[in-house]
Amino acid sequence: MINHIVSIKDIDKETILDIIQYAAKIEANPEVYAEKQKGKILSTIFFEPSTRTRLSFESAMLRLGGKVIGIADPKTSSLKKGESISDTIRMAAAYSDIIVMRHFLEGSGRVAAEYSSVPVVSGGTGIQEHPTQALLDLYTIYKEFGRIDNLTIGLLGDLRYGRTIPSLLYAFAKFNNVKIYLYSPQQLRARMTVLSDVEDKLEYRVEDNLEDTIDQLDVLYVTRVQKERFPDEQAYERVKGSFIISPDTLKNAKENMIVMHPLPRVGEIEYDVDDLPQARYFQQAKNGVWTRMSILDKLLEERK
Ligand code: NCD
């Protein structure tokens, strides 16, 4: 197993499947796990806004019988006074048994893991990665199709700044015959550094036209344009409404195709889509709890 989760690149296919299958076992019988981590404490330290990641990790720890402490707003802690990541993490490691951290700096997860005496899990690292989101995304796909191999996945939206995208691509690259269609405005195409890491392991193509290719997809994974990462407001305004998924967009989709989104959405999926059989984003968010219970339990058990 692994000691920390800072990049999906560090986790092999067997371990990914192990985490997913354990999440399924937990989801089937959550009461069996209700005291599993009794007495253990999770620290959540978030330098950037979060709803789902922080709350689902907290919910996961509570559902395992553990307790939670945390900083949701850096302005209320010594982070505001300029304390370094390494000192903050050393303290959190002294006060708890496992840490989830979200930070805007690339490499911050790796630094935290280096200084921590307890397991560190990245809850999102700048534009670099969001490994546990990828794990819950894979869990969602696995639940739907019973496999990750041999699927065609459309990734749509802000492929440049969205951190769920690199983690997902690195994860898919570990499986067999996953085909990726990339849909985005020109300015928001996936970064070459990310694509070059996966290009010999999966087949990807940049596609302009969603309408003409949607019938080939098993999954359409939509992302928000990451306003906060843009150098200026005007650049954001130029691309923000580029793709909007409506019931009409999905009219030629395969019957069992699913629409996913890490959320929050800010207009890129119309509310009318929520009631269609393809919509999976709310279930996907809920799957985050089971996946994170699996992750926390596995990392904590590893240390016993
Ligand atoms: C994502 C994130 O923070 O990267 N949110 C999440 O964790 N579900 C996606 C986003 O903010 O667009």
JSON list of N, CA and C and ligand atoms in Angstrom, two decimals, residues 52-53 102 130 133 163-164 224 226 262-264, ligand 1:
[
{"chain": "A", "resi": 52, "resn": "ARG", "atom": "N", "xyz": [-17.11, 20.15, -1.15]},
{"chain": "A", "resi": 52, "resn": "ARG", "atom": "CA", "xyz": [-17.20, 18.70, -1.19]},
{"chain": "A", "resi": 52, "resn": "ARG", "atom": "C", "xyz": [-16.00, 17.99, -0.60]},
{"chain": "A", "resi": 53, "resn": "THR", "atom": "N", "xyz": [-14.81, 18.44, -0.98]},
{"chain": "A", "resi": 53, "resn": "THR", "atom": "CA", "xyz": [-13.62, 17.67, -0.56]},
{"chain": "A", "resi": 53, "resn": "THR", "atom": "C", "xyz": [-13.50, 17.68, 0.97]},
{"chain": "A", "resi": 102, "resn": "ARG", "atom": "N", "xyz": [-5.28, 21.00, 1.35]},
{"chain": "A", "resi": 102, "resn": "ARG", "atom": "CA", "xyz": [-5.44, 21.62, 0.02]},
{"chain": "A", "resi": 102, "resn": "ARG", "atom": "C", "xyz": [-4.61, 22.89, 0.00]},
{"chain": "A", "resi": 130, "resn": "HIS", "atom": "N", "xyz": [-5.45, 16.53, -8.20]},
{"chain": "A", "resi": 130, "resn": "HIS", "atom": "CA", "xyz": [-6.50, 16.33, -7.20]},
{"chain": "A", "resi": 130, "resn": "HIS", "atom": "C", "xyz": [-6.72, 14.82, -7.12]},
{"chain": "A", "resi": 133, "resn": "GLN", "atom": "N", "xyz": [-10.01, 13.08, -5.90]},
{"chain": "A", "resi": 133, "resn": "GLN", "atom": "CA", "xyz": [-11.13, 13.30, -6.83]},
{"chain": "A", "resi": 133, "resn": "GLN", "atom": "C", "xyz": [-11.06, 12.27, -7.95]},
{"chain": "A", "resi": 163, "resn": "ARG", "atom": "N", "xyz": [-7.58, 21.04, -12.02]},
{"chain": "A", "resi": 163, "resn": "ARG", "atom": "CA", "xyz": [-6.60, 20.05, -11.51]},
{"chain": "A", "resi": 163, "resn": "ARG", "atom": "C", "xyz": [-7.14, 18.64, -11.50]},
{"chain": "A", "resi": 164, "resn": "THR", "atom": "N", "xyz": [-8.47, 18.49, -11.66]},
{"chain": "A", "resi": 164, "resn": "THR", "atom": "CA", "xyz": [-8.99, 17.12, -11.69]},
{"chain": "A", "resi": 164, "resn": "THR", "atom": "C", "xyz": [-8.57, 16.44, -13.01]},
{"chain": "A", "resi": 224, "resn": "ARG", "atom": "N", "xyz": [-15.58, 23.03, -14.79]},
{"chain": "A", "resi": 224, "resn": "ARG", "atom": "CA", "xyz": [-15.84, 24.47, -14.69]},
{"chain": "A", "resi": 224, "resn": "ARG", "atom": "C", "xyz": [-14.63, 25.24, -15.23]},
{"chain": "A", "resi": 226, "resn": "GLN", "atom": "N", "xyz": [-11.96, 27.70, -14.60]},
{"chain": "A", "resi": 226, "resn": "GLN", "atom": "CA", "xyz": [-11.38, 28.02, -13.28]},
{"chain": "A", "resi": 226, "resn": "GLN", "atom": "C", "xyz": [-11.02, 29.51, -13.20]},
{"chain": "A", "resi": 262, "resn": "PRO", "atom": "N", "xyz": [-16.94, 17.31, -11.42]},
{"chain": "A", "resi": 262, "resn": "PRO", "atom": "CA", "xyz": [-16.44, 17.29, -10.03]},
{"chain": "A", "resi": 262, "resn": "PRO", "atom": "C", "xyz": [-17.20, 18.27, -9.14]},
{"chain": "A", "resi": 263, "resn": "LEU", "atom": "N", "xyz": [-17.90, 19.21, -9.77]},
{"chain": "A", "resi": 263, "resn": "LEU", "atom": "CA", "xyz": [-18.62, 20.29, -9.07]},
{"chain": "A", "resi": 263, "resn": "LEU", "atom": "C", "xyz": [-17.61, 21.17, -8.29]},
{"chain": "A", "resi": 264, "resn": "PRO", "atom": "N", "xyz": [-17.85, 22.42, -8.08]},
{"chain": "A", "resi": 264, "resn": "PRO", "atom": "CA", "xyz": [-19.07, 23.16, -8.38]},
{"chain": "A", "resi": 264, "resn": "PRO", "atom": "C", "xyz": [-19.25, 23.46, -9.88]},
{"chain": "B", "resi": 1, "resn": "NCD", "atom": "C1", "xyz": [-12.70, 20.74, -7.80]},
{"chain": "B", "resi": 1, "resn": "NCD", "atom": "C2", "xyz": [-11.42, 21.37, -7.29]},
{"chain": "B", "resi": 1, "resn": "NCD", "atom": "O1", "xyz": [-11.37, 21.95, -6.20]},
{"chain": "B", "resi": 1, "resn": "NCD", "atom": "O2", "xyz": [-10.44, 21.19, -7.99]},
{"chain": "B", "resi": 1, "resn": "NCD", "atom": "N1", "xyz": [-13.68, 20.67, -6.82]},
{"chain": "B", "resi": 1, "resn": "NCD", "atom": "C3", "xyz": [-13.77, 19.53, -6.07]},
{"chain": "B", "resi": 1, "resn": "NCD", "atom": "O3", "xyz": [-12.90, 19.23, -5.29]},
{"chain": "B", "resi": 1, "resn": "NCD", "atom": "N2", "xyz": [-14.82, 18.75, -6.28]},
{"chain": "B", "resi": 1, "resn": "NCD", "atom": "C4", "xyz": [-13.19, 21.31, -9.07]},
{"chain": "B", "resi": 1, "resn": "NCD", "atom": "C5", "xyz": [-13.36, 22.79, -9.19]},
{"chain": "B", "resi": 1, "resn": "NCD", "atom": "O4", "xyz": [-13.14, 23.55, -8.27]},
{"chain": "B", "resi": 1, "resn": "NCD", "atom": "O5", "xyz": [-13.73, 23.17, -10.30]}
]
